[in-house]
Short mmCIF file of N, CA and C and ligand atoms in Angstrom, two decimals:
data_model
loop_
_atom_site.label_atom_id
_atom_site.label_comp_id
_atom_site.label_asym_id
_atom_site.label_seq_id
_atom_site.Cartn_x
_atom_site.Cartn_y
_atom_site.Cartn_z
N UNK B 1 94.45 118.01 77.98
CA UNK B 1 94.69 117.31 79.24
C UNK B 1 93.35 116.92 79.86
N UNK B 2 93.14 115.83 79.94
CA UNK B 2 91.93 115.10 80.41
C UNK B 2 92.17 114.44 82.17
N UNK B 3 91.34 114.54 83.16
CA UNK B 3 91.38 114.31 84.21
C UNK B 3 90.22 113.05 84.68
N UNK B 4 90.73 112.08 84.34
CA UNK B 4 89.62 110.68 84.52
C UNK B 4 89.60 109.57 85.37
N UNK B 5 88.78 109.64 86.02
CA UNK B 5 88.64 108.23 87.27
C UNK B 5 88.21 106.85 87.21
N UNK B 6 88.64 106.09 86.96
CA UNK B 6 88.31 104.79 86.84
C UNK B 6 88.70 103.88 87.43
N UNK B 7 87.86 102.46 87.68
CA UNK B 7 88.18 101.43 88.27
C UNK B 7 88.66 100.18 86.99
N UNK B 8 89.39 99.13 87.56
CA UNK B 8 88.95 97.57 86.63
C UNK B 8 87.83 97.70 86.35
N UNK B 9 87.33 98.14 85.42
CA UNK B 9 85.76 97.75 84.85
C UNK B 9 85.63 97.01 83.45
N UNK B 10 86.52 96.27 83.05
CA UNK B 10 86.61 96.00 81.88
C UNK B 10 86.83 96.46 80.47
N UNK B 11 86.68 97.67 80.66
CA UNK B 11 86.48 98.45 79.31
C UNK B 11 88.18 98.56 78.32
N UNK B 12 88.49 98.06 77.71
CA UNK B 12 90.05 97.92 76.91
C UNK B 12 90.79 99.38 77.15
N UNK B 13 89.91 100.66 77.04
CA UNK B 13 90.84 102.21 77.08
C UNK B 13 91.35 102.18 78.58
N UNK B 14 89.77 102.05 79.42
CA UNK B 14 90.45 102.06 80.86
C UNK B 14 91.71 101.30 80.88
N UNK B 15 91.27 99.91 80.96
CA UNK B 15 92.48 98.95 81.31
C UNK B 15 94.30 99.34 80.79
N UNK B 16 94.18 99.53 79.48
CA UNK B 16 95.63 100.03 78.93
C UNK B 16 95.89 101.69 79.55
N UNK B 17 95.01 102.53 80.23
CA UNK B 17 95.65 103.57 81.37
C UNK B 17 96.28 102.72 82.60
N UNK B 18 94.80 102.05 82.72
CA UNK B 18 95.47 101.85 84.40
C UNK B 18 96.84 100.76 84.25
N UNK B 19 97.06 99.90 83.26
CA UNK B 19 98.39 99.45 83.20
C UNK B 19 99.72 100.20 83.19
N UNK B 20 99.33 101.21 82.41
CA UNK B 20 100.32 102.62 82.03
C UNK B 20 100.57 103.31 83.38
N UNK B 21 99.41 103.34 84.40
CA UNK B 21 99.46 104.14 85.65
C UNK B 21 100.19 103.35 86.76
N UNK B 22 99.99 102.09 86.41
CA UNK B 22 100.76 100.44 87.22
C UNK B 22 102.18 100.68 87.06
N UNK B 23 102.41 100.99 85.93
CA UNK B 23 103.74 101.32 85.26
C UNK B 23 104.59 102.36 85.99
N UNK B 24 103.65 103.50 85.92
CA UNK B 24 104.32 104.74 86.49
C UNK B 24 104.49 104.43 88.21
N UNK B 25 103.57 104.38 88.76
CA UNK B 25 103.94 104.03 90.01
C UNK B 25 104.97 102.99 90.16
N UNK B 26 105.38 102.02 89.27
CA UNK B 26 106.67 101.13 89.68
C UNK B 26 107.90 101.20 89.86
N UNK B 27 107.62 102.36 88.85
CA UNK B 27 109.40 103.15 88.48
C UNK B 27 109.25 104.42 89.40
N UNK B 28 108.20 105.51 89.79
CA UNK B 28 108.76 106.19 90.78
C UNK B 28 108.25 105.92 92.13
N UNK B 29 108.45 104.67 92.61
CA UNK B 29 107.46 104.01 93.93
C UNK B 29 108.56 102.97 94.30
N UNK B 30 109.89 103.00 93.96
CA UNK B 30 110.86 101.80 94.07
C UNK B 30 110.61 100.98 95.22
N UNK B 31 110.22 101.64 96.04
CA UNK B 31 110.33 100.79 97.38
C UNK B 31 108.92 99.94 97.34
N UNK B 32 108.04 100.38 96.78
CA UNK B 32 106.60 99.47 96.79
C UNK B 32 107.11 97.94 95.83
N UNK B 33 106.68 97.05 96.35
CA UNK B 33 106.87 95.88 95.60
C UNK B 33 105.53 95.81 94.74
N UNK B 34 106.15 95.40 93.27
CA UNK B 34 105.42 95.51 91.85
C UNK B 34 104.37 94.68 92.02
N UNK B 35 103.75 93.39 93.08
CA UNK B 35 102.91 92.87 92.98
C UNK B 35 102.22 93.27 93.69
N UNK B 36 102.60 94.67 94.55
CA UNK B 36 101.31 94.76 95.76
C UNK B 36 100.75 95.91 94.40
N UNK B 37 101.32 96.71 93.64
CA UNK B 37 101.09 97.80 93.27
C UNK B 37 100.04 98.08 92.60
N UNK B 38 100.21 96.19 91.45
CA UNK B 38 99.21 95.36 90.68
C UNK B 38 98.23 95.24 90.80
N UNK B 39 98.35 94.44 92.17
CA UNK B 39 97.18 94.28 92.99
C UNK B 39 96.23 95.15 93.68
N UNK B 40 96.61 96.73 94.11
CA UNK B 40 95.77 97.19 94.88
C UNK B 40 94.88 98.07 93.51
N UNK B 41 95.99 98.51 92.34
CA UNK B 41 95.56 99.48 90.79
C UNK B 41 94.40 98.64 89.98
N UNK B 42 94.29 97.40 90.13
CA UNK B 42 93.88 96.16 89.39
C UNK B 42 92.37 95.66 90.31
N UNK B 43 92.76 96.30 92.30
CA UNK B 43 91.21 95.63 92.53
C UNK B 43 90.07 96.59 92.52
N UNK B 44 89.17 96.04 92.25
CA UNK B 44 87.93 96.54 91.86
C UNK B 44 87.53 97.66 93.32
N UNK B 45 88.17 97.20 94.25
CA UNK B 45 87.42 98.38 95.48
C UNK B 45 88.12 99.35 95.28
N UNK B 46 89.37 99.31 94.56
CA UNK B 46 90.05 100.49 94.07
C UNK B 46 90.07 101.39 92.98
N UNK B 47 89.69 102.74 92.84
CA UNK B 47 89.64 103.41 92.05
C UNK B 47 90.83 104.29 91.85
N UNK B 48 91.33 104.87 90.49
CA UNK B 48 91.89 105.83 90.28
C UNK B 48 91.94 106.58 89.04
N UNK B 49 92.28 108.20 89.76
CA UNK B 49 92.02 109.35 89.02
C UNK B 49 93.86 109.31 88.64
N UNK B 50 93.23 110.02 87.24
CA UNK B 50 94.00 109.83 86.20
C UNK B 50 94.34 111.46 85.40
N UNK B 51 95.74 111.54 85.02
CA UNK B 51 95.95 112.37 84.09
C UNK B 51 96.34 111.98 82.83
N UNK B 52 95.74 112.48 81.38
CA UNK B 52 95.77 111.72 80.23
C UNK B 52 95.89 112.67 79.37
N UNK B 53 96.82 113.17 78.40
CA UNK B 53 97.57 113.72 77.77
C UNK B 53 97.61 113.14 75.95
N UNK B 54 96.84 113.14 75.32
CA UNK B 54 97.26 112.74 74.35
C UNK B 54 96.95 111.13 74.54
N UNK B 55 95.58 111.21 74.80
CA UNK B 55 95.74 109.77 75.06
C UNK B 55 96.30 108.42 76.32
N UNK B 56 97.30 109.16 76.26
CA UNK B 56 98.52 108.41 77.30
C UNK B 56 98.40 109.30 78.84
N UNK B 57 98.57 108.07 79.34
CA UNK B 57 98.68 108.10 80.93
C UNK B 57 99.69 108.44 81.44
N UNK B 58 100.07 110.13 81.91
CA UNK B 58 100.77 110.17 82.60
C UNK B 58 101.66 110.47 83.78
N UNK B 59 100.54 110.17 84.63
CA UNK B 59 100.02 110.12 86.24
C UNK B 59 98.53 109.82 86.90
N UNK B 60 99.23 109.42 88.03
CA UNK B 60 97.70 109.49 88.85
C UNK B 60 97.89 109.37 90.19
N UNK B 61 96.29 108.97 90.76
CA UNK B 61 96.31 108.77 91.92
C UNK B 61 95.51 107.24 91.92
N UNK B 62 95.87 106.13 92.99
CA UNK B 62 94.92 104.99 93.25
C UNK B 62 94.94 105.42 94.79
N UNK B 63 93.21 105.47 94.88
CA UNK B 63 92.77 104.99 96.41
C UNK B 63 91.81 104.12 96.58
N UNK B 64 91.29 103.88 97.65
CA UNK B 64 89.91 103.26 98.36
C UNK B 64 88.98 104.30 98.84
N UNK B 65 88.12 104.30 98.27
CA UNK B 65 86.85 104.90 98.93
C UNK B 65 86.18 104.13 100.10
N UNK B 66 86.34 104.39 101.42
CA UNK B 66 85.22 103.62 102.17
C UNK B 66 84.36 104.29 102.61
N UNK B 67 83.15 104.09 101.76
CA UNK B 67 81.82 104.97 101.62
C UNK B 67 81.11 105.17 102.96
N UNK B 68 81.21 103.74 103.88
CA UNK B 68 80.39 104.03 104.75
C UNK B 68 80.99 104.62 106.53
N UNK B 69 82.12 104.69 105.95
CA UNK B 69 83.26 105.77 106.87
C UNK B 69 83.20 106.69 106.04
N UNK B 70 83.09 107.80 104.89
CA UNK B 70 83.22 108.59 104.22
C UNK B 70 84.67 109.20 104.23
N UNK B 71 85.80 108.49 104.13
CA UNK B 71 86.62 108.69 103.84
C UNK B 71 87.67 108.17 102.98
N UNK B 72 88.82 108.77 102.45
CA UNK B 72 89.24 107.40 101.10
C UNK B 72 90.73 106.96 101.46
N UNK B 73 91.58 105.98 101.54
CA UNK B 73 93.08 106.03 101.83
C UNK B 73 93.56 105.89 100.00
N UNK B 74 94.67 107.42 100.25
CA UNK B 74 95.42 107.00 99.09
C UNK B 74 96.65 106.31 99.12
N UNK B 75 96.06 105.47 98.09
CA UNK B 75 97.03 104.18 98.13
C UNK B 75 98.65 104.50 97.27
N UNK B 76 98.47 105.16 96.33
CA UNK B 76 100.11 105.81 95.20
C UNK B 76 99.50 106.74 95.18
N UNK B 77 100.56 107.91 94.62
CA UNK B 77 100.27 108.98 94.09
C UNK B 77 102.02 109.12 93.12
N UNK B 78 101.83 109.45 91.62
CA UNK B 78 102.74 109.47 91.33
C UNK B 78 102.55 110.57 89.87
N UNK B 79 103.28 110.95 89.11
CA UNK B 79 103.54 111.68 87.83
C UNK B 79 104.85 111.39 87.27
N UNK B 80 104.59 111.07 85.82
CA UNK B 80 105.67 110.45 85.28
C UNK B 80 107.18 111.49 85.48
N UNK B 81 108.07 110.64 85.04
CA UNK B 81 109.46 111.71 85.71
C UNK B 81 109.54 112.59 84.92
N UNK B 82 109.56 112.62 83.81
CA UNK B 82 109.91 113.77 82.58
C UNK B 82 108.52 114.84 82.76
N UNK B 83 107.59 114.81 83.58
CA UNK B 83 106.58 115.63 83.75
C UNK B 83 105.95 116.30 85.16
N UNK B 84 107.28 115.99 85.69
CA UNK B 84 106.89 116.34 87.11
C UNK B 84 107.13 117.85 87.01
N UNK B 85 106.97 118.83 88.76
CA UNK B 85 107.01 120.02 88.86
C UNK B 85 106.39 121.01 87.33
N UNK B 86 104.95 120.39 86.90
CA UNK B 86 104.82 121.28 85.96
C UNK B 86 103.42 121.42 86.38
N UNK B 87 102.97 120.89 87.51
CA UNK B 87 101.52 121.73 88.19
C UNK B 87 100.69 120.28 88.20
N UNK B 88 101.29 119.31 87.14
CA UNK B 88 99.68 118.17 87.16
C UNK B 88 99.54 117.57 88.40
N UNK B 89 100.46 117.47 89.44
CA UNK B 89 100.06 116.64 90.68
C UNK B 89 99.41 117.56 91.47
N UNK B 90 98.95 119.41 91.63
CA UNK B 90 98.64 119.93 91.94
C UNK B 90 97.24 119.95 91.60
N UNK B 91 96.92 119.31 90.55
CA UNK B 91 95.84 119.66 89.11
C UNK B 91 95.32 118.09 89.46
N UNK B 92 95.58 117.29 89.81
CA UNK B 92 95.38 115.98 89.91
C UNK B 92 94.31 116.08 91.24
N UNK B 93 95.17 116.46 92.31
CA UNK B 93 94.90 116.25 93.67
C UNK B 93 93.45 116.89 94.07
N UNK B 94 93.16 118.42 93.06
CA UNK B 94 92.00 119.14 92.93
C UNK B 94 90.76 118.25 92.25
N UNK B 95 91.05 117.57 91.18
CA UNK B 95 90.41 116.70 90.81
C UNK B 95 89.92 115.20 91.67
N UNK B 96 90.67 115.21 92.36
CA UNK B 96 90.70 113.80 93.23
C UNK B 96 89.17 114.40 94.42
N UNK B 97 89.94 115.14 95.18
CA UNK B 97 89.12 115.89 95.98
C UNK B 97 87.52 115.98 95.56
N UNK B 98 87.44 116.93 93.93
CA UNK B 98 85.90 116.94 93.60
C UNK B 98 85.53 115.87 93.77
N UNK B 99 86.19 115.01 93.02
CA UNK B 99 85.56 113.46 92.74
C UNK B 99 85.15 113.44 93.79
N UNK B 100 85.72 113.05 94.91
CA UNK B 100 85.35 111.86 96.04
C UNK B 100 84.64 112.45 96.84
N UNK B 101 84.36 113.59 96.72
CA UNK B 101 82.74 114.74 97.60
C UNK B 101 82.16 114.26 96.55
N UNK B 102 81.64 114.52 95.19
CA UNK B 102 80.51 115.05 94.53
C UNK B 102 80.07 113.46 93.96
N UNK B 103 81.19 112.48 93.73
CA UNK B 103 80.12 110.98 93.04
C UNK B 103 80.65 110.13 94.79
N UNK B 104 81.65 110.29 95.15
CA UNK B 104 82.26 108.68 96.63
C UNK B 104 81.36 109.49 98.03
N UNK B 105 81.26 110.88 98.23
CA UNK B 105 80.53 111.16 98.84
C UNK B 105 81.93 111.46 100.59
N UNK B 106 82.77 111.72 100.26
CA UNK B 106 83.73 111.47 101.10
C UNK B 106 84.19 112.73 101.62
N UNK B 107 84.42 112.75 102.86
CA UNK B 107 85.20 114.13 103.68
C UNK B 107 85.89 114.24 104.19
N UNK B 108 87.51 113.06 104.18
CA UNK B 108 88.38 112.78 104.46
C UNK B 108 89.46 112.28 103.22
N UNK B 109 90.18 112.64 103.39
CA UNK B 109 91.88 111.40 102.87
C UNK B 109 92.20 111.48 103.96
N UNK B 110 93.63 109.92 103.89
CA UNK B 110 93.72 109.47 104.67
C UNK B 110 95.17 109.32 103.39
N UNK B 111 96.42 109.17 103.84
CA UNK B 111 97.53 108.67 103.56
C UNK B 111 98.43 108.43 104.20
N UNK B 112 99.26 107.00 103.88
CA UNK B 112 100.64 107.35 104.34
C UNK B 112 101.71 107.50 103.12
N UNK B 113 102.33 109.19 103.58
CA UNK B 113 103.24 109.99 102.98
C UNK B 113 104.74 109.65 103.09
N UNK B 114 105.41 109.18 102.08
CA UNK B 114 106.67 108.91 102.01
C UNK B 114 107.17 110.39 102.60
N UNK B 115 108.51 110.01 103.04
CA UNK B 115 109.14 110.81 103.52
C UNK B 115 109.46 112.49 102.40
N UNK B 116 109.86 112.16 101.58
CA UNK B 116 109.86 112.92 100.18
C UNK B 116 108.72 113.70 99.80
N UNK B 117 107.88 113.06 99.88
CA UNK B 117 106.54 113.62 99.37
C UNK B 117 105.55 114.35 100.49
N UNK B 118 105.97 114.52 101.67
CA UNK B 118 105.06 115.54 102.75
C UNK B 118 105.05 116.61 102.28
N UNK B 119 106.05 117.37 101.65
CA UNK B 119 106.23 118.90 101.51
C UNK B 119 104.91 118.41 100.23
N UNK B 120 105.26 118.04 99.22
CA UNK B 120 104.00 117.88 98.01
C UNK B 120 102.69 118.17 98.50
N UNK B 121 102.45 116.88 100.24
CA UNK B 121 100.82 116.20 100.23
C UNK B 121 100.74 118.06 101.21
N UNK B 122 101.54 118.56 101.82
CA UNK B 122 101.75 119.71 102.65
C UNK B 122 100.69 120.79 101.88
N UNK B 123 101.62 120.98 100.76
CA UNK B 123 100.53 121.85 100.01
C UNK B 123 99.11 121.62 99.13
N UNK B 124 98.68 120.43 99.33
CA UNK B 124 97.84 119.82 98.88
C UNK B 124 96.81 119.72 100.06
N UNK B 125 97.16 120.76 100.59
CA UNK B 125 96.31 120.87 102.16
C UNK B 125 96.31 119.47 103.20
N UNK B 126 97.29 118.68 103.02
CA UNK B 126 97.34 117.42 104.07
C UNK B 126 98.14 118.09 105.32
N UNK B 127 97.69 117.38 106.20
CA UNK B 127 98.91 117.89 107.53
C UNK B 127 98.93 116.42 108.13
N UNK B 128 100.09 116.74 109.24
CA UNK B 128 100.21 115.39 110.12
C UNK B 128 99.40 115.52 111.54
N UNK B 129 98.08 116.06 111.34
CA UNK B 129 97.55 116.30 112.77
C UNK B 129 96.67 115.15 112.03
N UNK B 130 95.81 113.99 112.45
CA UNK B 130 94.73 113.86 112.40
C UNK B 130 93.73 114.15 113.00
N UNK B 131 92.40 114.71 112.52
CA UNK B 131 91.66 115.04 113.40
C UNK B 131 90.10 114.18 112.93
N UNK B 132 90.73 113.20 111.94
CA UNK B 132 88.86 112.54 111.53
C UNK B 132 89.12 111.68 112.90
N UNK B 133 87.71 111.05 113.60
CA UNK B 133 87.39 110.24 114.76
C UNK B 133 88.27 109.03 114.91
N UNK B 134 88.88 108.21 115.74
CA UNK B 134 89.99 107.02 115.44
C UNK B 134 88.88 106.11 114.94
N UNK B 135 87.21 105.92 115.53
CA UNK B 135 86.68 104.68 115.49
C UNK B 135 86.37 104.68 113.58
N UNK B 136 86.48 105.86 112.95
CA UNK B 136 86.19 106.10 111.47
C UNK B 136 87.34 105.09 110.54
N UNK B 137 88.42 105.32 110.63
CA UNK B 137 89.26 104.72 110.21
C UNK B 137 90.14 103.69 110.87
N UNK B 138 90.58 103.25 112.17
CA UNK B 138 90.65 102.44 112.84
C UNK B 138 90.66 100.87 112.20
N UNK B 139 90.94 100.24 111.58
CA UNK B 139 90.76 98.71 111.00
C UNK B 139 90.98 98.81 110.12
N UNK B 140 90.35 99.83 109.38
CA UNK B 140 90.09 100.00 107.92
C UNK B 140 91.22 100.22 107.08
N UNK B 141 91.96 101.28 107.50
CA UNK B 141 93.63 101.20 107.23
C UNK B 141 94.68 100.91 107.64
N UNK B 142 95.57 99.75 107.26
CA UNK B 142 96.85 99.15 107.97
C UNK B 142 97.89 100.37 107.99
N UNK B 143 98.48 99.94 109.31
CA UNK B 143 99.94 100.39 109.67
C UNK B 143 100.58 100.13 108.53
N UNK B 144 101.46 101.18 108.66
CA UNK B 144 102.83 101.17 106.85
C UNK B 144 103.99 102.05 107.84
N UNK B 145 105.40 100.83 108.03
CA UNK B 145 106.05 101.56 108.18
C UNK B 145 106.71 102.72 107.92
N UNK B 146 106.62 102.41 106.38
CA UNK B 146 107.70 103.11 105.32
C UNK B 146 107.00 104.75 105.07
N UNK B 147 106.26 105.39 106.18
CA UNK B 147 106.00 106.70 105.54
C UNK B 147 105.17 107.41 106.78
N UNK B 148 104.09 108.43 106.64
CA UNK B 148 103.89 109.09 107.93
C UNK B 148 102.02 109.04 107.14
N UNK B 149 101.97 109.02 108.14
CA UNK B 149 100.27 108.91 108.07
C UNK B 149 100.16 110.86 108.36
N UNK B 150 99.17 111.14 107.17
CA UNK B 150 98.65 112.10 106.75
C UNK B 150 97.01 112.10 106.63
N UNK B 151 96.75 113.17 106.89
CA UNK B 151 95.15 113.97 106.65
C UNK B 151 94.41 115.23 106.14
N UNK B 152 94.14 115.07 104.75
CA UNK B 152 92.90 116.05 104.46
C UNK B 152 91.64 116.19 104.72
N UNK B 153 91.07 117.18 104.87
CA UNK B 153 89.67 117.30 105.26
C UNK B 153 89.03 117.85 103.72
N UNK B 154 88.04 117.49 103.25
CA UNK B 154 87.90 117.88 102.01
C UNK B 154 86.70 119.11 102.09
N UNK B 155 86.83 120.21 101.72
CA UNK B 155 85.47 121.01 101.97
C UNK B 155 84.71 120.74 101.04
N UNK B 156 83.04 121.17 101.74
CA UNK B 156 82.05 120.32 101.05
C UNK B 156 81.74 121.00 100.25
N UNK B 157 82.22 122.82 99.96
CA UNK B 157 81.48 123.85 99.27
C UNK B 157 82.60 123.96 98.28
N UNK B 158 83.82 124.41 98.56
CA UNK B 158 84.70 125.07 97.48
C UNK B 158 84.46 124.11 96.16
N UNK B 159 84.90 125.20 94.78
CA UNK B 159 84.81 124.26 93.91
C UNK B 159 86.23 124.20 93.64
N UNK B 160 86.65 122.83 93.25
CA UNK B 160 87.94 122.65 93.59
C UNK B 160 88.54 122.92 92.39
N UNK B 161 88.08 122.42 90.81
CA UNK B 161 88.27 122.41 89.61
C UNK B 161 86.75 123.08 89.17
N UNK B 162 87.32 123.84 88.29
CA UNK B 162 86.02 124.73 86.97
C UNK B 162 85.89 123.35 86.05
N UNK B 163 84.71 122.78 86.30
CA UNK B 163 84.13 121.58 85.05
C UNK B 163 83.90 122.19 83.72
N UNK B 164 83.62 123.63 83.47
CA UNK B 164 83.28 123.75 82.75
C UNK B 164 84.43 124.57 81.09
N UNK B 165 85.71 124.09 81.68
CA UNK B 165 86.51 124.14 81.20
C UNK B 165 87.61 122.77 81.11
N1 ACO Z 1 108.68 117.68 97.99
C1 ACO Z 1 108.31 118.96 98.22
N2 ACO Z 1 107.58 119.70 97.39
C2 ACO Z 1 107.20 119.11 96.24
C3 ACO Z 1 107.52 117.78 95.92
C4 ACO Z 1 108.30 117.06 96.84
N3 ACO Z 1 108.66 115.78 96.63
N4 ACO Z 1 106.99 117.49 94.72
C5 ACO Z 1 106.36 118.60 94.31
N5 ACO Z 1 106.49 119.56 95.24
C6 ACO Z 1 105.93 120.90 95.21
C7 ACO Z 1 106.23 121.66 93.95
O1 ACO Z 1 107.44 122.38 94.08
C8 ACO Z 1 105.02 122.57 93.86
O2 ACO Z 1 105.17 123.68 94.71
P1 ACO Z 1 104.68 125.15 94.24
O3 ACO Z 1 103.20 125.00 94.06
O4 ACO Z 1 105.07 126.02 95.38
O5 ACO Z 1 105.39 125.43 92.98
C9 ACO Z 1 103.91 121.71 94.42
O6 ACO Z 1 104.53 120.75 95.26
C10 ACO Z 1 103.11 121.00 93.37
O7 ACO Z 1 103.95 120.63 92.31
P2 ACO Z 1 103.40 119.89 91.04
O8 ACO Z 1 104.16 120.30 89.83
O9 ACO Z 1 101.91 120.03 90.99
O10 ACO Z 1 103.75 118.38 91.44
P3 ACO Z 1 104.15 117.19 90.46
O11 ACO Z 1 103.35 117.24 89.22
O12 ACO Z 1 105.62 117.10 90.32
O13 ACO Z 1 103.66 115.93 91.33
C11 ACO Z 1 104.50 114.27 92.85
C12 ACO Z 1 104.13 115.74 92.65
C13 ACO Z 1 103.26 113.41 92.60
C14 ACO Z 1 104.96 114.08 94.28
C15 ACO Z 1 105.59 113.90 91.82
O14 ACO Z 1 106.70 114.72 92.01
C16 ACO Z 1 106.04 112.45 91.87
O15 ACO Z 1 105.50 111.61 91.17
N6 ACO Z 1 107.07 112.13 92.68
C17 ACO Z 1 107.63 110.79 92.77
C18 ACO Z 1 106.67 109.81 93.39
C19 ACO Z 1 106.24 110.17 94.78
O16 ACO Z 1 107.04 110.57 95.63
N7 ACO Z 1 104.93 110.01 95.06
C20 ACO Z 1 104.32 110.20 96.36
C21 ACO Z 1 104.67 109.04 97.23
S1 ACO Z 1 103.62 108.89 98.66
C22 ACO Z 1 102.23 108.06 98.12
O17 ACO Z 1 102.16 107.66 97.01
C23 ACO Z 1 101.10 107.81 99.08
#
């Protein structure tokens, strides 16, 4: 089980994940329309961490890093259906976290949480208090009816995942 972050960068392996990850978010994201999904997995200000199994993609996360707010909005979060409740979105989210302290430089998420999925982002240390500054994120992320705006604080010390396994 491999845990990997990537953007559109051209490279043919990336690209056939992040299509595979386009994929997964379509079928368990019904309510997202397939061209925004395209579009946000596909643009370059968007990155996403990945779970890869044998090659194959099967889950992830797509967000935005905005570096000079140091915080990131996640945009999907999904795991394929036949592989859910077996720890990888738990295993994902730890990975997401290192990432975006140790290379994006970030001390916030920022989401909006489908109704379904609070108890998930709940234990993933998100709550519905925000407490990053309004002028930090303010513009930067649109209103979304369809879910509840959520917040992690990422600590700068814990190690979230052992790299060396
Ligand atoms: N509601 C409440 N608790 C949940 C949910 C849920 N929908 N999903 C998982 N959990 C719990 C698990 O029971 C587990 O609890 P435990 O640690 O006490 O055993 C914990 O959260 C983590 O479980 P994992 O096995 O790590 O989670 P999984 O691999 O299934 O991934 C995910 C969770 C991503 C929500 C997955 O179930 C999924 O893809 N669901 C459908 C798509 C979805 O709803 N995505 C989020 C939409 S919001 C957004 O994208 C911004």
């Amino acid at each position: 089980l491999k845990f990997l972050c990537y953007s559109n960068d051209g490279v043919d392996e990336h690209m056939i994940w992040l299509v595979g990850l386009k994929n997964i978010f379509a079928r368990q994201l019904p309510n997202m329309p397939k061209e925004y999904i395209v579009r946000l997995v596909m643009d370059r200000t968007h990155k996403s961490m990945m779970v890869i199994r044998n090659n194959i993609v099967v889950g992830g996360i797509t967000y935005r890093p905005y570096a000079s707010q140091r915080f990131g909005e996640i945009a999907f979060c999904a795991i394929t259906a036949d592989e859910q409740v077996k720890g990888y979105g738990t295993r994902l989210m730890n990975h997401l976290k290192q990432h975006a302290r140790d290379a994006d430089g970030l001390t916030h998420f920022l989401t909006y949480a489908d109704n379904n999925a609070v108890g998930y982002f709940v234990k993933q240390g998100f709550t519905k208090e925000i407490t990053l500054d309004k002028e930090r994120w303010q513009g930067y992320i649109k209103d979304y009816d369809g879910g509840i705006l959520m917040e992690c604080k990422i600590d700068q010390k814990l190690p979230y995942v052992d790299l060396a396994t």
